[in-house]
Amino acid sequence: MPQGQGGCRPSRLDAVAGDRAYSSRADRAYLRRHRISAVIPEKTDQQADRKKKGPAGGRAVTYDPERYKQRNTIERCFQKIKTWRGLATRYDKAPESYEAGLHLRGSIMWRKLLTSTTRSQPPTAPSRAGPPSGCPGSPVRRRGRRADGRRR
């Protein structure tokens, strides 16, 4: 549906995560104007320039490191998709065949995820001797070591 004729309202972004390449003043100003928080660390040379200017250099850039760590998950997913040469190089020029390749690659990744998480190890018989040597609560001590684990 064209915008303005009903349907869903466009959603508003809470935050944008990017790497240090997008830490320019212009990018941050754009995000501030649109009331979007930037989860982008500051480059070290920009930090040095700001500190060199003293109080006139402005405030230090703040970002949420925990949110920035979540960006890694997305990057790894894109890298897995790009392992297919046709998707990485856009060899398929027709949008339909490129989209079909994306769906195929996504379904293969999903299937691998399902099979790797649903496989379980065969049950092992419980040991009557207790936990193995070296485990907390183990009554058996190794030779050459004290009870606290240090060498004699």
PDB file of C-alpha atoms in Angstrom:
ATOM      1  CA  MET A   1       0.000   0.000   0.000  1.00  0.00           C
ATOM      2  CA  PRO A   2       1.263   3.467  -0.707  1.00  0.00           C
ATOM      3  CA  GLN A   3       2.015   5.474   2.384  1.00  0.00           C
ATOM      4  CA  GLY A   4      -0.853   7.645   3.546  1.00  0.00           C
ATOM      5  CA  GLN A   5      -3.630   5.268   2.443  1.00  0.00           C
ATOM      6  CA  GLY A   6      -3.966   3.230   5.595  1.00  0.00           C
ATOM      7  CA  GLY A   7      -1.883   0.279   6.628  1.00  0.00           C
ATOM      8  CA  CYS A   8       0.857   0.279   9.227  1.00  0.00           C
ATOM      9  CA  ARG A   9       2.566   3.407  10.384  1.00  0.00           C
ATOM     10  CA  PRO A  10       6.293   3.334   9.773  1.00  0.00           C
ATOM     11  CA  SER A  11       8.121   2.215  12.901  1.00  0.00           C
ATOM     12  CA  ARG A  12      10.675   4.472  14.513  1.00  0.00           C
ATOM     13  CA  LEU A  13      14.185   3.287  15.303  1.00  0.00           C
ATOM     14  CA  ASP A  14      15.359   3.351  18.911  1.00  0.00           C
ATOM     15  CA  ALA A  15      19.043   2.931  18.122  1.00  0.00           C
ATOM     16  CA  VAL A  16      21.436   2.397  15.241  1.00  0.00           C
ATOM     17  CA  ALA A  17      24.488   0.184  15.735  1.00  0.00           C
ATOM     18  CA  GLY A  18      27.493   0.721  13.530  1.00  0.00           C
ATOM     19  CA  ASP A  19      31.211   0.244  13.631  1.00  0.00           C
ATOM     20  CA  ARG A  20      33.816   2.951  14.054  1.00  0.00           C
ATOM     21  CA  ALA A  21      33.699   3.880  10.366  1.00  0.00           C
ATOM     22  CA  TYR A  22      30.335   5.575  10.984  1.00  0.00           C
ATOM     23  CA  SER A  23      31.413   7.684  13.955  1.00  0.00           C
ATOM     24  CA  SER A  24      31.677  10.982  12.066  1.00  0.00           C
ATOM     25  CA  ARG A  25      30.117  14.158  13.409  1.00  0.00           C
ATOM     26  CA  ALA A  26      27.739  14.330  10.458  1.00  0.00           C
ATOM     27  CA  ASP A  27      26.409  10.812  11.060  1.00  0.00           C
ATOM     28  CA  ARG A  28      25.960  11.459  14.781  1.00  0.00           C
ATOM     29  CA  ALA A  29      24.271  14.823  14.129  1.00  0.00           C
ATOM     30  CA  TYR A  30      21.827  13.176  11.716  1.00  0.00           C
ATOM     31  CA  LEU A  31      20.914  10.540  14.307  1.00  0.00           C
ATOM     32  CA  ARG A  32      20.541  13.187  17.038  1.00  0.00           C
ATOM     33  CA  ARG A  33      18.216  15.268  14.836  1.00  0.00           C
ATOM     34  CA  HIS A  34      16.002  12.226  14.369  1.00  0.00           C
ATOM     35  CA  ARG A  35      16.171  11.308  18.083  1.00  0.00           C
ATOM     36  CA  ILE A  36      17.892   7.981  17.434  1.00  0.00           C
ATOM     37  CA  SER A  37      20.587   6.840  19.842  1.00  0.00           C
ATOM     38  CA  ALA A  38      23.913   5.928  18.241  1.00  0.00           C
ATOM     39  CA  VAL A  39      25.546   2.704  19.361  1.00  0.00           C
ATOM     40  CA  ILE A  40      28.814   3.570  17.654  1.00  0.00           C
ATOM     41  CA  PRO A  41      32.172   3.707  19.444  1.00  0.00           C
ATOM     42  CA  GLU A  42      34.437   6.679  18.829  1.00  0.00           C
ATOM     43  CA  LYS A  43      37.624   6.313  16.786  1.00  0.00           C
ATOM     44  CA  THR A  44      40.843   6.664  18.756  1.00  0.00           C
ATOM     45  CA  ASP A  45      42.091   9.537  16.585  1.00  0.00           C
ATOM     46  CA  GLN A  46      38.809  11.397  17.147  1.00  0.00           C
ATOM     47  CA  GLN A  47      39.201  10.844  20.894  1.00  0.00           C
ATOM     48  CA  ALA A  48      42.730  12.250  20.780  1.00  0.00           C
ATOM     49  CA  ASP A  49      41.611  15.320  18.787  1.00  0.00           C
ATOM     50  CA  ARG A  50      38.744  15.977  21.189  1.00  0.00           C
ATOM     51  CA  LYS A  51      40.997  15.656  24.248  1.00  0.00           C
ATOM     52  CA  LYS A  52      43.635  17.888  22.647  1.00  0.00           C
ATOM     53  CA  LYS A  53      41.052  20.680  22.313  1.00  0.00           C
ATOM     54  CA  GLY A  54      40.290  20.484  26.026  1.00  0.00           C
ATOM     55  CA  PRO A  55      36.906  21.822  27.186  1.00  0.00           C
ATOM     56  CA  ALA A  56      36.219  23.171  23.678  1.00  0.00           C
ATOM     57  CA  GLY A  57      36.414  19.636  22.290  1.00  0.00           C
ATOM     58  CA  GLY A  58      32.977  18.715  23.584  1.00  0.00           C
ATOM     59  CA  ARG A  59      31.704  15.782  25.565  1.00  0.00           C
ATOM     60  CA  ALA A  60      32.966  12.253  25.210  1.00  0.00           C
ATOM     61  CA  VAL A  61      30.870   9.977  23.035  1.00  0.00           C
ATOM     62  CA  THR A  62      28.778   7.529  25.015  1.00  0.00           C
ATOM     63  CA  TYR A  63      27.447   4.256  23.697  1.00  0.00           C
ATOM     64  CA  ASP A  64      26.074   1.075  25.206  1.00  0.00           C
ATOM     65  CA  PRO A  65      28.794  -1.608  24.977  1.00  0.00           C
ATOM     66  CA  GLU A  66      26.279  -4.421  25.587  1.00  0.00           C
ATOM     67  CA  ARG A  67      24.169  -3.321  22.631  1.00  0.00           C
ATOM     68  CA  TYR A  68      27.311  -3.000  20.537  1.00  0.00           C
ATOM     69  CA  LYS A  69      28.210  -6.633  21.302  1.00  0.00           C
ATOM     70  CA  GLN A  70      24.864  -7.743  19.854  1.00  0.00           C
ATOM     71  CA  ARG A  71      25.927  -6.236  16.524  1.00  0.00           C
ATOM     72  CA  ASN A  72      28.477  -9.058  16.216  1.00  0.00           C
ATOM     73  CA  THR A  73      25.667 -11.623  15.856  1.00  0.00           C
ATOM     74  CA  ILE A  74      24.269  -9.820  12.838  1.00  0.00           C
ATOM     75  CA  GLU A  75      27.706  -9.425  11.256  1.00  0.00           C
ATOM     76  CA  ARG A  76      28.401 -13.164  11.616  1.00  0.00           C
ATOM     77  CA  CYS A  77      25.053 -13.968  10.002  1.00  0.00           C
ATOM     78  CA  PHE A  78      25.884 -11.753   7.007  1.00  0.00           C
ATOM     79  CA  GLN A  79      29.265 -13.453   6.687  1.00  0.00           C
ATOM     80  CA  LYS A  80      27.606 -16.881   6.638  1.00  0.00           C
ATOM     81  CA  ILE A  81      25.278 -15.706   3.893  1.00  0.00           C
ATOM     82  CA  LYS A  82      28.210 -14.308   1.903  1.00  0.00           C
ATOM     83  CA  THR A  83      29.976 -17.683   1.884  1.00  0.00           C
ATOM     84  CA  TRP A  84      27.872 -18.382  -1.182  1.00  0.00           C
ATOM     85  CA  ARG A  85      29.757 -16.723  -4.001  1.00  0.00           C
ATOM     86  CA  GLY A  86      26.612 -15.943  -5.972  1.00  0.00           C
ATOM     87  CA  LEU A  87      25.165 -13.988  -3.075  1.00  0.00           C
ATOM     88  CA  ALA A  88      28.401 -12.245  -2.159  1.00  0.00           C
ATOM     89  CA  THR A  89      29.126 -11.041  -5.699  1.00  0.00           C
ATOM     90  CA  ARG A  90      25.516 -10.473  -6.809  1.00  0.00           C
ATOM     91  CA  TYR A  91      26.205 -12.811  -9.726  1.00  0.00           C
ATOM     92  CA  ASP A  92      22.459 -13.352 -10.176  1.00  0.00           C
ATOM     93  CA  LYS A  93      21.292 -10.071 -11.647  1.00  0.00           C
ATOM     94  CA  ALA A  94      17.590 -10.923 -11.681  1.00  0.00           C
ATOM     95  CA  PRO A  95      16.014  -9.915  -8.351  1.00  0.00           C
ATOM     96  CA  GLU A  96      13.875 -13.059  -8.263  1.00  0.00           C
ATOM     97  CA  SER A  97      16.815 -15.445  -8.543  1.00  0.00           C
ATOM     98  CA  TYR A  98      18.866 -13.451  -6.016  1.00  0.00           C
ATOM     99  CA  GLU A  99      15.966 -13.531  -3.552  1.00  0.00           C
ATOM    100  CA  ALA A 100      15.555 -17.260  -4.171  1.00  0.00           C
ATOM    101  CA  GLY A 101      19.250 -17.735  -3.331  1.00  0.00           C
ATOM    102  CA  LEU A 102      18.799 -15.761  -0.101  1.00  0.00           C
ATOM    103  CA  HIS A 103      15.828 -17.916   0.885  1.00  0.00           C
ATOM    104  CA  LEU A 104      17.707 -21.104   0.049  1.00  0.00           C
ATOM    105  CA  ARG A 105      20.797 -20.055   2.008  1.00  0.00           C
ATOM    106  CA  GLY A 106      18.645 -18.969   4.958  1.00  0.00           C
ATOM    107  CA  SER A 107      16.783 -22.262   5.034  1.00  0.00           C
ATOM    108  CA  ILE A 108      20.043 -24.225   4.933  1.00  0.00           C
ATOM    109  CA  MET A 109      21.450 -22.150   7.811  1.00  0.00           C
ATOM    110  CA  TRP A 110      18.220 -22.654   9.774  1.00  0.00           C
ATOM    111  CA  ARG A 111      18.273 -26.417   9.149  1.00  0.00           C
ATOM    112  CA  LYS A 112      21.884 -26.666  10.326  1.00  0.00           C
ATOM    113  CA  LEU A 113      20.978 -24.729  13.457  1.00  0.00           C
ATOM    114  CA  LEU A 114      18.064 -27.043  14.189  1.00  0.00           C
ATOM    115  CA  THR A 115      20.049 -30.229  13.679  1.00  0.00           C
ATOM    116  CA  SER A 116      22.986 -29.003  15.756  1.00  0.00           C
ATOM    117  CA  THR A 117      20.799 -28.015  18.728  1.00  0.00           C
ATOM    118  CA  THR A 118      18.469 -31.024  18.699  1.00  0.00           C
ATOM    119  CA  ARG A 119      21.193 -33.655  18.692  1.00  0.00           C
ATOM    120  CA  SER A 120      21.785 -34.942  22.153  1.00  0.00           C
ATOM    121  CA  GLN A 121      24.617 -36.948  23.572  1.00  0.00           C
ATOM    122  CA  PRO A 122      23.835 -40.567  24.438  1.00  0.00           C
ATOM    123  CA  PRO A 123      23.144 -40.943  28.144  1.00  0.00           C
ATOM    124  CA  THR A 124      26.077 -42.159  30.157  1.00  0.00           C
ATOM    125  CA  ALA A 125      25.834 -44.458  33.125  1.00  0.00           C
ATOM    126  CA  PRO A 126      26.378 -42.651  36.415  1.00  0.00           C
ATOM    127  CA  SER A 127      29.661 -43.421  38.083  1.00  0.00           C
ATOM    128  CA  ARG A 128      29.567 -44.954  41.559  1.00  0.00           C
ATOM    129  CA  ALA A 129      32.961 -43.538  42.473  1.00  0.00           C
ATOM    130  CA  GLY A 130      31.666 -39.953  42.647  1.00  0.00           C
ATOM    131  CA  PRO A 131      32.961 -36.983  40.753  1.00  0.00           C
ATOM    132  CA  PRO A 132      36.270 -37.317  38.913  1.00  0.00           C
ATOM    133  CA  SER A 133      39.476 -36.331  40.609  1.00  0.00           C
ATOM    134  CA  GLY A 134      40.048 -32.607  40.665  1.00  0.00           C
ATOM    135  CA  CYS A 135      36.356 -31.698  40.679  1.00  0.00           C
ATOM    136  CA  PRO A 136      34.943 -29.730  43.588  1.00  0.00           C
ATOM    137  CA  GLY A 137      33.744 -32.094  46.266  1.00  0.00           C
ATOM    138  CA  SER A 138      35.961 -34.889  45.052  1.00  0.00           C
ATOM    139  CA  PRO A 139      37.239 -37.110  47.862  1.00  0.00           C
ATOM    140  CA  VAL A 140      40.194 -38.260  45.753  1.00  0.00           C
ATOM    141  CA  ARG A 141      43.290 -36.064  45.682  1.00  0.00           C
ATOM    142  CA  ARG A 142      45.888 -36.116  42.966  1.00  0.00           C
ATOM    143  CA  ARG A 143      49.438 -36.968  43.901  1.00  0.00           C
ATOM    144  CA  GLY A 144      51.775 -34.013  44.228  1.00  0.00           C
ATOM    145  CA  ARG A 145      49.039 -31.521  45.011  1.00  0.00           C
ATOM    146  CA  ARG A 146      47.549 -30.114  48.171  1.00  0.00           C
ATOM    147  CA  ALA A 147      43.853 -30.223  48.952  1.00  0.00           C
ATOM    148  CA  ASP A 148      43.483 -26.647  47.634  1.00  0.00           C
ATOM    149  CA  GLY A 149      45.015 -27.631  44.260  1.00  0.00           C
ATOM    150  CA  ARG A 150      48.453 -26.006  44.651  1.00  0.00           C
ATOM    151  CA  ARG A 151      51.659 -27.973  44.086  1.00  0.00           C
ATOM    152  CA  ARG A 152      53.500 -29.301  47.134  1.00  0.00           C
TER     153      ARG A 152
END
